Amino acid sequence: MSLRLWLVRHGPTHAKAPVGWRDLPADLSDGAAIARLRAALPEAAPLISSDLGRAVTTGDTLVSGARLAHDAALREINFGRWDGVPHDALPAVDAPLARRFWEQPGDIAPPEGESWNMMAARVAGAVDRLCASNTGDLVIVAHFGALLSIIQRAAAMPPAAAFSFTLAPLSLSRVDYLAPGKWRVERVNHCP
């Protein structure tokens, strides 16, 4: 029972600050990039996305098979009070915490937000449900942090190592679920 997970990062938002649960729209005006991405995905594969608009609309442009219900568990990390605040504009009291949040990802959470580990556990629960009920191919359209946590889990690496990866908007990564606890990372940040 294997499942190939085709991980698509939503279209760009052009935001200049962290975007977590704020519902910014995706810029889907690059028709050529979307056509190349659509051509790189398996035909007629079911598609699921986060419930945030930028993932939903990106998924709507790519779907060629069944459209599964949007899943809030696939959302980006919740940046809490930091959502939309540029790093250099954080109050002095939050700046040291923000530095630790990015340099030592794991259990550190922004005020009123969630830690990397909390987000990764939320996403892992959603992926486990998907792996239990699907075989073949499945397209997941989601966010940088959510997708990176899937890659982190598949590669069995610590959060800090996962942060070394880039996932461009409209990029394609793939991980294969082979059996419980067995994964293979096939590609990361492919821009067709």
Short mmCIF file of C-alpha atoms in Angstrom, two decimals:
data_model
loop_
_atom_site.label_atom_id
_atom_site.label_comp_id
_atom_site.label_asym_id
_atom_site.label_seq_id
_atom_site.Cartn_x
_atom_site.Cartn_y
_atom_site.Cartn_z
CA MET A 1 0.00 0.00 0.00
CA SER A 2 2.03 2.94 -1.24
CA LEU A 3 1.08 6.51 -1.92
CA ARG A 4 2.97 9.12 -3.94
CA LEU A 5 2.38 12.56 -2.40
CA TRP A 6 2.81 15.38 -4.91
CA LEU A 7 3.42 18.48 -2.77
CA VAL A 8 2.61 21.83 -4.38
CA ARG A 9 3.28 25.15 -2.73
CA HIS A 10 0.51 27.64 -3.49
CA GLY A 11 1.02 30.61 -5.81
CA PRO A 12 2.93 33.67 -4.56
CA THR A 13 1.32 36.20 -2.24
CA HIS A 14 4.05 38.85 -2.62
CA ALA A 15 3.86 39.49 1.14
CA LYS A 16 6.96 41.02 2.71
CA ALA A 17 6.31 39.57 6.16
CA PRO A 18 5.38 36.16 7.59
CA VAL A 19 1.98 34.91 6.44
CA GLY A 20 0.42 32.20 8.53
CA TRP A 21 -3.34 31.97 8.94
CA ARG A 22 -4.08 35.37 7.37
CA ASP A 23 -6.01 34.65 4.21
CA LEU A 24 -4.02 36.43 1.51
CA PRO A 25 -4.82 35.63 -2.13
CA ALA A 26 -2.38 33.86 -4.43
CA ASP A 27 -1.16 35.54 -7.59
CA LEU A 28 -2.02 33.01 -10.30
CA SER A 29 -1.34 35.29 -13.26
CA ASP A 30 1.65 33.26 -14.55
CA GLY A 31 -0.32 30.97 -16.82
CA ALA A 32 2.79 29.40 -18.31
CA ALA A 33 4.12 28.34 -14.88
CA ILE A 34 0.73 26.93 -13.93
CA ALA A 35 0.50 25.01 -17.22
CA ARG A 36 3.98 23.52 -16.69
CA LEU A 37 3.09 22.54 -13.12
CA ARG A 38 -0.22 21.00 -14.21
CA ALA A 39 1.63 18.98 -16.89
CA ALA A 40 4.12 17.69 -14.26
CA LEU A 41 1.34 16.32 -12.03
CA PRO A 42 -0.15 12.86 -12.53
CA GLU A 43 -3.31 13.03 -14.60
CA ALA A 44 -6.61 12.45 -12.78
CA ALA A 45 -4.95 12.29 -9.34
CA PRO A 46 -7.15 13.37 -6.44
CA LEU A 47 -6.23 16.76 -5.02
CA ILE A 48 -6.57 18.18 -1.51
CA SER A 49 -5.62 21.61 -0.24
CA SER A 50 -5.46 23.64 2.91
CA ASP A 51 -8.63 25.60 3.54
CA LEU A 52 -6.86 28.97 3.17
CA GLY A 53 -7.77 30.82 -0.03
CA ARG A 54 -4.28 30.91 -1.55
CA ALA A 55 -4.10 27.10 -1.44
CA VAL A 56 -7.72 26.57 -2.47
CA THR A 57 -7.48 28.75 -5.60
CA THR A 58 -4.11 27.27 -6.56
CA GLY A 59 -5.59 23.78 -6.19
CA ASP A 60 -8.62 24.77 -8.25
CA THR A 61 -6.33 25.72 -11.16
CA LEU A 62 -4.48 22.38 -11.01
CA VAL A 63 -7.15 19.78 -10.27
CA SER A 64 -7.67 17.10 -12.91
CA GLY A 65 -9.19 14.35 -10.76
CA ALA A 66 -11.36 14.27 -7.66
CA ARG A 67 -11.31 17.42 -5.52
CA LEU A 68 -11.18 16.34 -1.88
CA ALA A 69 -12.57 18.56 0.89
CA HIS A 70 -10.24 21.35 2.03
CA ASP A 71 -8.39 20.45 5.23
CA ALA A 72 -7.59 23.06 7.90
CA ALA A 73 -4.95 20.70 9.31
CA LEU A 74 -2.83 21.48 6.21
CA ARG A 75 -2.63 25.18 7.05
CA GLU A 76 0.61 27.10 7.44
CA ILE A 77 2.10 27.52 10.89
CA ASN A 78 0.10 29.94 13.03
CA PHE A 79 2.41 32.93 13.57
CA GLY A 80 -0.02 34.43 16.10
CA ARG A 81 0.74 38.11 16.79
CA TRP A 82 3.71 37.97 14.40
CA ASP A 83 1.55 37.29 11.34
CA GLY A 84 2.13 40.16 8.92
CA VAL A 85 4.83 41.85 11.02
CA PRO A 86 8.21 42.19 9.26
CA HIS A 87 11.05 40.68 11.31
CA ASP A 88 12.77 44.03 11.80
CA ALA A 89 9.52 45.59 13.06
CA LEU A 90 8.96 43.16 15.94
CA PRO A 91 8.91 44.88 19.31
CA ALA A 92 12.15 44.63 21.27
CA VAL A 93 10.53 42.20 23.68
CA ASP A 94 9.66 39.78 20.83
CA ALA A 95 12.87 40.11 18.78
CA PRO A 96 14.95 37.66 20.89
CA LEU A 97 12.07 35.15 20.90
CA ALA A 98 11.67 35.52 17.14
CA ARG A 99 15.38 34.92 16.63
CA ARG A 100 15.18 31.71 18.69
CA PHE A 101 11.99 30.65 16.86
CA TRP A 102 13.82 30.74 13.50
CA GLU A 103 17.27 29.59 14.67
CA GLN A 104 16.07 26.80 16.98
CA PRO A 105 12.78 25.59 15.48
CA GLY A 106 10.94 23.07 17.59
CA ASP A 107 9.02 23.96 20.72
CA ILE A 108 9.31 27.77 20.62
CA ALA A 109 6.02 29.46 19.69
CA PRO A 110 5.14 33.06 18.82
CA PRO A 111 2.74 34.83 21.17
CA GLU A 112 -0.76 33.41 20.49
CA GLY A 113 0.71 31.15 17.80
CA GLU A 114 2.06 27.63 17.51
CA SER A 115 5.50 26.09 17.53
CA TRP A 116 7.06 24.24 14.61
CA ASN A 117 6.51 20.94 16.44
CA MET A 118 2.83 21.74 17.04
CA MET A 119 2.31 22.53 13.35
CA ALA A 120 4.27 19.45 12.25
CA ALA A 121 2.15 17.20 14.48
CA ARG A 122 -1.06 18.74 13.10
CA VAL A 123 0.07 18.20 9.50
CA ALA A 124 1.34 14.67 10.26
CA GLY A 125 -2.11 13.74 11.56
CA ALA A 126 -3.69 14.90 8.31
CA VAL A 127 -1.10 13.06 6.21
CA ASP A 128 -1.58 9.88 8.24
CA ARG A 129 -5.34 10.02 7.54
CA LEU A 130 -4.64 10.56 3.83
CA CYS A 131 -2.15 7.68 3.69
CA ALA A 132 -4.64 5.36 5.39
CA SER A 133 -7.39 6.10 2.87
CA ASN A 134 -5.56 6.58 -0.46
CA THR A 135 -3.17 4.69 -2.75
CA GLY A 136 -1.45 5.63 -5.99
CA ASP A 137 -1.09 9.40 -6.36
CA LEU A 138 -2.39 12.33 -4.30
CA VAL A 139 -1.72 16.02 -4.87
CA ILE A 140 -1.49 18.21 -1.76
CA VAL A 141 -1.58 22.00 -2.26
CA ALA A 142 -0.46 23.77 0.88
CA HIS A 143 2.04 26.14 2.44
CA PHE A 144 5.80 26.39 2.95
CA GLY A 145 5.82 25.21 6.58
CA ALA A 146 3.22 22.48 6.16
CA LEU A 147 4.95 21.00 3.11
CA LEU A 148 8.39 21.34 4.66
CA SER A 149 7.18 19.42 7.72
CA ILE A 150 6.07 16.55 5.44
CA ILE A 151 9.52 16.49 3.82
CA GLN A 152 11.19 16.71 7.25
CA ARG A 153 9.22 13.70 8.47
CA ALA A 154 9.88 11.67 5.32
CA ALA A 155 13.62 12.37 5.52
CA ALA A 156 13.72 11.83 9.32
CA MET A 157 15.61 15.07 9.86
CA PRO A 158 15.44 17.60 12.68
CA PRO A 159 13.53 20.85 12.14
CA ALA A 160 16.69 22.96 11.82
CA ALA A 161 17.92 20.76 8.96
CA ALA A 162 14.56 21.02 7.21
CA PHE A 163 14.91 24.81 7.25
CA SER A 164 17.84 24.48 4.83
CA PHE A 165 15.36 23.69 2.03
CA THR A 166 13.67 26.26 -0.16
CA LEU A 167 10.16 25.74 -1.49
CA ALA A 168 9.34 28.33 -4.11
CA PRO A 169 5.75 29.32 -4.83
CA LEU A 170 4.28 26.93 -7.44
CA SER A 171 7.10 24.45 -6.81
CA LEU A 172 6.62 20.70 -6.79
CA SER A 173 8.11 18.25 -4.30
CA ARG A 174 7.34 14.56 -3.95
CA VAL A 175 7.55 12.10 -1.11
CA ASP A 176 6.44 8.50 -1.24
CA TYR A 177 4.72 6.76 1.65
CA LEU A 178 5.83 3.12 1.39
CA ALA A 179 4.52 1.62 4.64
CA PRO A 180 4.03 2.78 8.24
CA GLY A 181 7.25 4.55 9.20
CA LYS A 182 8.81 4.08 5.74
CA TRP A 183 9.14 7.05 3.40
CA ARG A 184 11.21 8.10 0.42
CA VAL A 185 11.94 11.69 -0.64
CA GLU A 186 11.90 11.81 -4.44
CA ARG A 187 12.35 15.52 -5.15
CA VAL A 188 12.23 18.88 -3.43
CA ASN A 189 11.48 22.33 -4.89
CA HIS A 190 11.20 21.31 -8.53
CA CYS A 191 9.99 24.21 -10.65
CA PRO A 192 8.77 22.67 -13.93
#
